[in-house]
Short mmCIF file of C-alpha atoms in Angstrom, two decimals:
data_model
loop_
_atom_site.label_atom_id
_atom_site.label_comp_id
_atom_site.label_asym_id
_atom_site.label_seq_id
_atom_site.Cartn_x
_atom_site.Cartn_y
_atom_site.Cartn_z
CA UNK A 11 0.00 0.00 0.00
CA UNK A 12 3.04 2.59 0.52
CA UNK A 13 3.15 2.40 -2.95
CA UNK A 14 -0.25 4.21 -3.50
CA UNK A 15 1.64 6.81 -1.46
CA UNK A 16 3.43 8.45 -4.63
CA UNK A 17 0.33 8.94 -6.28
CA UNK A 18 -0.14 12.19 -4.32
CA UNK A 19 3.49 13.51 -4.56
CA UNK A 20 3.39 13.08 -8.88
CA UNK A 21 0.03 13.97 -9.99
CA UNK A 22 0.74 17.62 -8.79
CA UNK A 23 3.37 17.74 -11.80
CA UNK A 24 0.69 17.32 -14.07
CA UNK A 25 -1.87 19.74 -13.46
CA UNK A 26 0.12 22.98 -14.55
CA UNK A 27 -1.29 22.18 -18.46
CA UNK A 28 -5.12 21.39 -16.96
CA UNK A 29 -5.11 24.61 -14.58
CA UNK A 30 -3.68 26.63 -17.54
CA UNK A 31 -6.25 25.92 -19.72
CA UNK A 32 -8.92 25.65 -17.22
CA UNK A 33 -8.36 29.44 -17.12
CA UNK A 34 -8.81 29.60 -21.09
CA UNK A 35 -11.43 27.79 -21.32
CA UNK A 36 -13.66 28.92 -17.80
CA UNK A 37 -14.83 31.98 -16.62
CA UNK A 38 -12.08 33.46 -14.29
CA UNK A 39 -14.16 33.43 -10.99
CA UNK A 40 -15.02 29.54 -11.92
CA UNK A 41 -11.78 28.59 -12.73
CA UNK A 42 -10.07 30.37 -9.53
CA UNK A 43 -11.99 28.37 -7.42
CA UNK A 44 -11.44 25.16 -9.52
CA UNK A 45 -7.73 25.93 -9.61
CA UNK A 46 -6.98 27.09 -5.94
CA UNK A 47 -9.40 24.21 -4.48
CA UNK A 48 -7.68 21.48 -6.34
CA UNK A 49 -4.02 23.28 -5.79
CA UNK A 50 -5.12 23.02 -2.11
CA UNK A 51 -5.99 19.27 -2.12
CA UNK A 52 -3.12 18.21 -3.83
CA UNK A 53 -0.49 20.23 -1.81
CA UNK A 54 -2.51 18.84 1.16
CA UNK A 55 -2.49 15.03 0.02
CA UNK A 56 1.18 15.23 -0.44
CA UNK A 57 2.10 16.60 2.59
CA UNK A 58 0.02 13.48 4.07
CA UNK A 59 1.86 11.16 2.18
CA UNK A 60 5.09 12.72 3.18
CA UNK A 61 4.07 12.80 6.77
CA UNK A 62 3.19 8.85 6.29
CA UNK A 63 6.28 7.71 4.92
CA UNK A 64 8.26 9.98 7.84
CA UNK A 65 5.84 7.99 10.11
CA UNK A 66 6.74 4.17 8.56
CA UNK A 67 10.89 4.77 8.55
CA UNK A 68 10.55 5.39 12.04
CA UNK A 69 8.79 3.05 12.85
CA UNK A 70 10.98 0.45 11.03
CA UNK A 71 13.76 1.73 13.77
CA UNK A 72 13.27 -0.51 17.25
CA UNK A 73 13.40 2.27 19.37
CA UNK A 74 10.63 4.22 17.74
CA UNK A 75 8.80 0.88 17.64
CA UNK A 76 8.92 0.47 21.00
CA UNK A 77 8.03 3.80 21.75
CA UNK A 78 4.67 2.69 19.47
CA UNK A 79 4.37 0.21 21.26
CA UNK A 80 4.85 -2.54 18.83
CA UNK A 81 5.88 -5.99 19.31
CA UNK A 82 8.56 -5.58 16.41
CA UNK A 83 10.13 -3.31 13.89
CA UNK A 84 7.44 -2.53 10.97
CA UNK A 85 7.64 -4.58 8.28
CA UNK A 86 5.89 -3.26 5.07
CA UNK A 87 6.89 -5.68 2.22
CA UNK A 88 8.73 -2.66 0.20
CA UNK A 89 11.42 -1.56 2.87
CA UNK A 90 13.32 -0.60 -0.77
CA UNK A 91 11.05 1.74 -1.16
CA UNK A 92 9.86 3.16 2.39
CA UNK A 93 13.59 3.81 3.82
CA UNK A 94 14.79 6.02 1.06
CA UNK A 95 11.20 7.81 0.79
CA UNK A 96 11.19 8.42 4.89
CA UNK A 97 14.93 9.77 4.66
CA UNK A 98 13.19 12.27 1.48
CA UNK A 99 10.55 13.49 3.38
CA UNK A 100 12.36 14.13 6.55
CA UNK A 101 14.12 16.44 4.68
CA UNK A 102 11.49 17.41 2.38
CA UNK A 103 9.27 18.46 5.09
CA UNK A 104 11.74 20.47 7.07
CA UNK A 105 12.70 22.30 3.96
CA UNK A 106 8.89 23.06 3.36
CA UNK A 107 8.05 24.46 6.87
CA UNK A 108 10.82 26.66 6.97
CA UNK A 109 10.20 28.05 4.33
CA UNK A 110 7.06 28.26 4.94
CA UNK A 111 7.83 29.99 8.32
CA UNK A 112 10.12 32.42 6.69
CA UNK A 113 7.38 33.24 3.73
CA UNK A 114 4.75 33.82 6.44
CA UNK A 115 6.74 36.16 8.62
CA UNK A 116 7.91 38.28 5.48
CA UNK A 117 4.49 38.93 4.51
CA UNK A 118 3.40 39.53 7.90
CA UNK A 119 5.95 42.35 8.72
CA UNK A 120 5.12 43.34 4.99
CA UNK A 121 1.49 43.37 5.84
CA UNK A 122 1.80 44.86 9.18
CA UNK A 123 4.08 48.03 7.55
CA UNK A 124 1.30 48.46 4.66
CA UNK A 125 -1.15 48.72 7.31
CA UNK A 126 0.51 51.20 9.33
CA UNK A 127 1.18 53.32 6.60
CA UNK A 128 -2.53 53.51 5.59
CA UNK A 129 -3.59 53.96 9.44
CA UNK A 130 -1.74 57.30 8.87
CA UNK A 131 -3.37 58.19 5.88
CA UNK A 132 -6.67 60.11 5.30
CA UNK A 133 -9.20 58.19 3.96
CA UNK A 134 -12.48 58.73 2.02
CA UNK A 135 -14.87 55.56 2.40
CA UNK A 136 -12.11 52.90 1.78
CA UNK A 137 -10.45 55.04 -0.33
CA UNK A 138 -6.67 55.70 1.13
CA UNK A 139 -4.40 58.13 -0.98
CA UNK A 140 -0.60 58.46 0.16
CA UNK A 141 1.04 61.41 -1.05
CA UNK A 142 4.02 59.96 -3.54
CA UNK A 143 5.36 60.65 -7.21
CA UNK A 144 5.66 56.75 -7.23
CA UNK A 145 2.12 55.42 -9.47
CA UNK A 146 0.85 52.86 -7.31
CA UNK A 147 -2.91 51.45 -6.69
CA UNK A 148 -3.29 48.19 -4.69
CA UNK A 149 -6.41 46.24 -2.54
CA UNK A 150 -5.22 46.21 0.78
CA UNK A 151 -7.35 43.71 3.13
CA UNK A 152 -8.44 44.13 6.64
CA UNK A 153 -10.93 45.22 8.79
CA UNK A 154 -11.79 47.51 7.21
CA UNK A 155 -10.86 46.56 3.59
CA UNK A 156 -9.11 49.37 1.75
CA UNK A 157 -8.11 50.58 -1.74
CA UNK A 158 -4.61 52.29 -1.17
CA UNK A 159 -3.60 54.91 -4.13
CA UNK A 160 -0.87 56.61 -4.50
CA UNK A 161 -1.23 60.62 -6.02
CA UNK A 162 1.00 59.72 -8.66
CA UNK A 163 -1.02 57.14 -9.91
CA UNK A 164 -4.51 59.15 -9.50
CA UNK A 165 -2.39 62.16 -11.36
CA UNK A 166 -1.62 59.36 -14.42
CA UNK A 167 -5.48 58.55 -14.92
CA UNK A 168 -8.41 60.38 -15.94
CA UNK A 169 -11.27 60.66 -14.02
CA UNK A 170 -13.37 57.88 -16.05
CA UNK A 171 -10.50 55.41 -15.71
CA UNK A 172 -9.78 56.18 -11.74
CA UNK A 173 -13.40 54.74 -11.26
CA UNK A 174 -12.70 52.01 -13.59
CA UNK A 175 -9.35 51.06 -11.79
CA UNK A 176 -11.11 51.57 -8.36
CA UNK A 177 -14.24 49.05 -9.51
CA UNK A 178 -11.33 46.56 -10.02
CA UNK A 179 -9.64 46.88 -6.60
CA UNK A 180 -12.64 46.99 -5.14
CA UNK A 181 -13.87 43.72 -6.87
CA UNK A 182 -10.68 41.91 -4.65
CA UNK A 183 -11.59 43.11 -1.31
CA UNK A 184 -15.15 41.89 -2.26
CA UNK A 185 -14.74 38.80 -3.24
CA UNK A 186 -12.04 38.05 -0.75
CA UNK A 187 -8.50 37.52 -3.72
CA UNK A 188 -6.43 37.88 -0.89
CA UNK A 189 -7.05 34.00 0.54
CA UNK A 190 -6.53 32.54 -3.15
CA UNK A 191 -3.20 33.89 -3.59
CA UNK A 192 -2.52 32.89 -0.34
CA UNK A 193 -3.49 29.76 -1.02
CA UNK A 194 -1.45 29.28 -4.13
CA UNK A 195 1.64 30.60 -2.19
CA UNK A 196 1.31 27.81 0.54
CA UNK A 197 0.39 24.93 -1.73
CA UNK A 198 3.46 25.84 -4.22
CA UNK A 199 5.51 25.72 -0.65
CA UNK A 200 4.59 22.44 -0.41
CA UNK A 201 5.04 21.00 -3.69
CA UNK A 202 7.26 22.03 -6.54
CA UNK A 203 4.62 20.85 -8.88
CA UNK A 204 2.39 23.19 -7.71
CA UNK A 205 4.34 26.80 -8.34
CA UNK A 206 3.23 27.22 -11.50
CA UNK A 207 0.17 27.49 -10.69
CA UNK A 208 0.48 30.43 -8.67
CA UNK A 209 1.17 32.44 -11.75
CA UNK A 210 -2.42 30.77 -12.85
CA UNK A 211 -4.49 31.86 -9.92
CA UNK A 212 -2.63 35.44 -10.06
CA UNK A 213 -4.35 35.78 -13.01
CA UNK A 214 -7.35 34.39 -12.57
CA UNK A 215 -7.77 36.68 -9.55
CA UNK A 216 -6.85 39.45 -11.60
CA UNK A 217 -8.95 38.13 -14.85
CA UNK A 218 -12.25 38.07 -12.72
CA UNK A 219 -11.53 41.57 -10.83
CA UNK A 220 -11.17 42.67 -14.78
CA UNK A 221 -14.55 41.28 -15.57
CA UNK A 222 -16.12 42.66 -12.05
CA UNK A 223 -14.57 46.52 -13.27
CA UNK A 224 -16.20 46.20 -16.31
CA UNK A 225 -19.88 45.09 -15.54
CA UNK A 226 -19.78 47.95 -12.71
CA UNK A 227 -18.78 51.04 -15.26
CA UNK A 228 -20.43 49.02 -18.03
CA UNK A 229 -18.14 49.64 -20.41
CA UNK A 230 -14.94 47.00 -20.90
CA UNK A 231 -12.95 49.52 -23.48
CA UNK A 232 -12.58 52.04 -20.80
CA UNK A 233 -11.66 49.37 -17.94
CA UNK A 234 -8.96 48.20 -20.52
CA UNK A 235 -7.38 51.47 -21.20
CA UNK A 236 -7.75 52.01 -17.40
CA UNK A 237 -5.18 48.55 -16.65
CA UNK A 238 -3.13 49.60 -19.65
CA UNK A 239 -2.19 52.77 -18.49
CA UNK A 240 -2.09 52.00 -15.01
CA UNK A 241 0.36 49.20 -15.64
CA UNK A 242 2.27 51.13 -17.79
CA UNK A 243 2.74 54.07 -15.61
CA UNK A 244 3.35 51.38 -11.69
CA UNK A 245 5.81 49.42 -14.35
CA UNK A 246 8.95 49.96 -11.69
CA UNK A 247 6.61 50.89 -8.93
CA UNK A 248 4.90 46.92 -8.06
CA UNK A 249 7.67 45.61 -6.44
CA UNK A 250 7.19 48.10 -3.28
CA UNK A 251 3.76 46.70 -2.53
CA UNK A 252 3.03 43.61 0.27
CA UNK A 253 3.52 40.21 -1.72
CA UNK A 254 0.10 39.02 -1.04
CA UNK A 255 -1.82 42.36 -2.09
CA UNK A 256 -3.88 41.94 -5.61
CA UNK A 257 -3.89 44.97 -7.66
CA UNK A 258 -4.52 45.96 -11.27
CA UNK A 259 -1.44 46.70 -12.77
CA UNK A 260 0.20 43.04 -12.27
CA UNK A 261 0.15 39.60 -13.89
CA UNK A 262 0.57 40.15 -17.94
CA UNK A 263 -1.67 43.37 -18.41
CA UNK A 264 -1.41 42.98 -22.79
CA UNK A 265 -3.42 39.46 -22.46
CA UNK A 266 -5.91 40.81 -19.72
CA UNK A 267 -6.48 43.76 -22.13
CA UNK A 268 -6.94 41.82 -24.91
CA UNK A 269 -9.49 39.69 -23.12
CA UNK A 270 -11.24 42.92 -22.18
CA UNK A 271 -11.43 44.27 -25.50
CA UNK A 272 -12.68 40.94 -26.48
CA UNK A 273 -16.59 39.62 -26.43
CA UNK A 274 -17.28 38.17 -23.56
CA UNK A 275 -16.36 34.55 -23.53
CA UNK A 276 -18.90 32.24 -23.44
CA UNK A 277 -17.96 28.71 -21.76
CA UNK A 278 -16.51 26.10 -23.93
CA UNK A 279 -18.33 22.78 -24.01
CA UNK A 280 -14.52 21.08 -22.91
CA UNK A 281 -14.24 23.49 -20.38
CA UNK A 282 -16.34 21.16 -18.05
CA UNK A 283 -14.12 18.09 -19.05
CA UNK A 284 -11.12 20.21 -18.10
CA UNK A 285 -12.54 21.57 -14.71
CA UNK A 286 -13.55 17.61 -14.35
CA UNK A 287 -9.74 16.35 -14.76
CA UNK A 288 -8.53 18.90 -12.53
CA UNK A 289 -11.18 17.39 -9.93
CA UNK A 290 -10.50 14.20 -10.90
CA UNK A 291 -6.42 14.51 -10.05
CA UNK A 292 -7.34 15.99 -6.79
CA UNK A 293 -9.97 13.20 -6.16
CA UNK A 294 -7.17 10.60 -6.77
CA UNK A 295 -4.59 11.92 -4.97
CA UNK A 296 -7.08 11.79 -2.02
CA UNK A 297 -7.98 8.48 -2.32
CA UNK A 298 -4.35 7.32 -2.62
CA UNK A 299 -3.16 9.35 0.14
CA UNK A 300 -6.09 7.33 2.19
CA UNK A 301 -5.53 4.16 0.91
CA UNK A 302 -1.86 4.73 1.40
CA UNK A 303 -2.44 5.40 5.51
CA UNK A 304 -5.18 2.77 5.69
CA UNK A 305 -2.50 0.41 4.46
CA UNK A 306 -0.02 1.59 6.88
CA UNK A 307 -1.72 1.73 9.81
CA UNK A 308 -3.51 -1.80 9.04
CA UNK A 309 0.61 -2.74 9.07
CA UNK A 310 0.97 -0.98 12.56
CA UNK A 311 -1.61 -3.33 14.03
CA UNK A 312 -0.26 -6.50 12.50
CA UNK A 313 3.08 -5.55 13.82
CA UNK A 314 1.26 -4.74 17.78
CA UNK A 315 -0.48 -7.84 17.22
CA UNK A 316 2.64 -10.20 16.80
CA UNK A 317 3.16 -11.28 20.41
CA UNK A 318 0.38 -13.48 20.35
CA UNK A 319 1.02 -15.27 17.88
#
């Protein structure tokens, strides 16, 4: 059964081509939550089955077997296998939490000193403006949940496209972008296969805030031009903003523009079968990871039960 285990740690290699054109194919809100959801699973499965194969090279060791309690050293049948896999995910894992430790402090402190900085600010409604040259716009989340602009970005719009690039910032607070790219970031921590597809969510996030913009100032030419120039003028200004923020001016602006200035897409018959596969992998990799621990820990009891035999 420990062999079911690498089901979860390869299938995340293979859903970079499925999430890419799940995003093609859906519409962006659908295919965030298709793409984030199953980037979730599968980072979460593989952590399991990395956790599980820690969990059977100890207990192959006799002093962690007698800490279990177990008449003998485990004995799986594939000791090839589980000895080589436990000393991987030892290491594995520690690699993965801290980094994972040092990602979530950064963009804490980075969080905390965005924060602070728009505490200090005058605000209209959740509208924060700080005072610099530097064209910036960005959704900040919180309680409460603010759009923070900078004056040199409000002095590179016109009035039409402020509203247009506020609509759009406003559109991440609402529907909550902050926890998907979050998301993304932790699952990609956890599996290399999985850090492509935080470029993938990135833009869907950004994708469906487009679409959002445009139905609220009803008109998707003037929520394009709005991006555009807002990109083009926050070009060297992006990399000053908290990692985890969502705002208008990132992912690659030319293809969100051109989707904009395109008809609305309507859903492609094979985007269910692709929103299915993606579903399907994480499925799989759930049921492996379960089988995979069932297996073990029906091992575990064979291996207590030995001393009446």
């Amino acid at each position: 059964m420990t062999f079911l285990l690498l089901v979860p740690l390869a299938l995340p290699f293979v859903t970079a081509p499925l999430a890419r054109r799940a995003l093609r194919r859906l519409a962006p809100a659908t295919a965030l939550w298709v793409v984030t959801g199953s980037a979730v699973v599968l980072a979460c499965c593989s952590l399991t089955a990395l956790g599980a194969y820690v969990l059977t090279g100890l207990l192959e060791l006799p002093l962690f077997a007698a800490l279990g309690e177990l008449v003998r050293p485990l004995r799986t049948g594939s000791d090839l296998l589980v000895v080589p896999a436990a000393a991987f995910s030892v290491g594995a894992l520690a690699v993965t939490l801290w980094t994972a430790c040092r990602t979530v402090t950064r963009q804490a402190r980075a969080f905390r000193a965005a924060t602070t900085e728009a505490d200090r600010r005058s605000t209209a409604g959740d509208l924060c403006v700080i005072d610099s040259p530097c064209p910036d716009a960005y959704a900040l989340p919180g309680r409460p949940n603010r759009i923070v602009v900078t004056t040199g970005m409000l002095r590179s719009l016109g009035p039409d496209e402020r509203e247009a690039l506020f609509a759009h910032e406003r559109a991440h607070n609402a529907a909550g972008h902050h926890y998907f790219l979050a998301a993304a970031e932790l699952a990609a921590l956890c599996h290399p296969g999985l850090r492509p597809l935080r470029a993938v969510i990135r833009l869907a996030a950004e994708r469906a805030a487009d679409e959002t913009a445009a139905a609220a100032v009803g008109d998707r030419r003037l929520t394009a031009r709005a991006i555009g120039r807002a990109a083009l003028a926050a070009r060297a200004a992006w990399a000053e903003r908290p990692p985890f923020v969502s705002a208008a001016t990132t992912g690659p602006v030319p293809q969100r523009v051109a989707a904009l200035l395109a008809a609305p897409r309507v859903p492609h018959r094979a985007a269910r079968w692709i929103a299915a596969l993606l579903v399907a992998c994480a499925t799989v990799s759930v049921c492996a990871s379960a089988t995979g621990i069932i297996g073990v820990h029906h091992e575990v009891e064979i291996a207590q039960g030995e001393e009446g035999d």
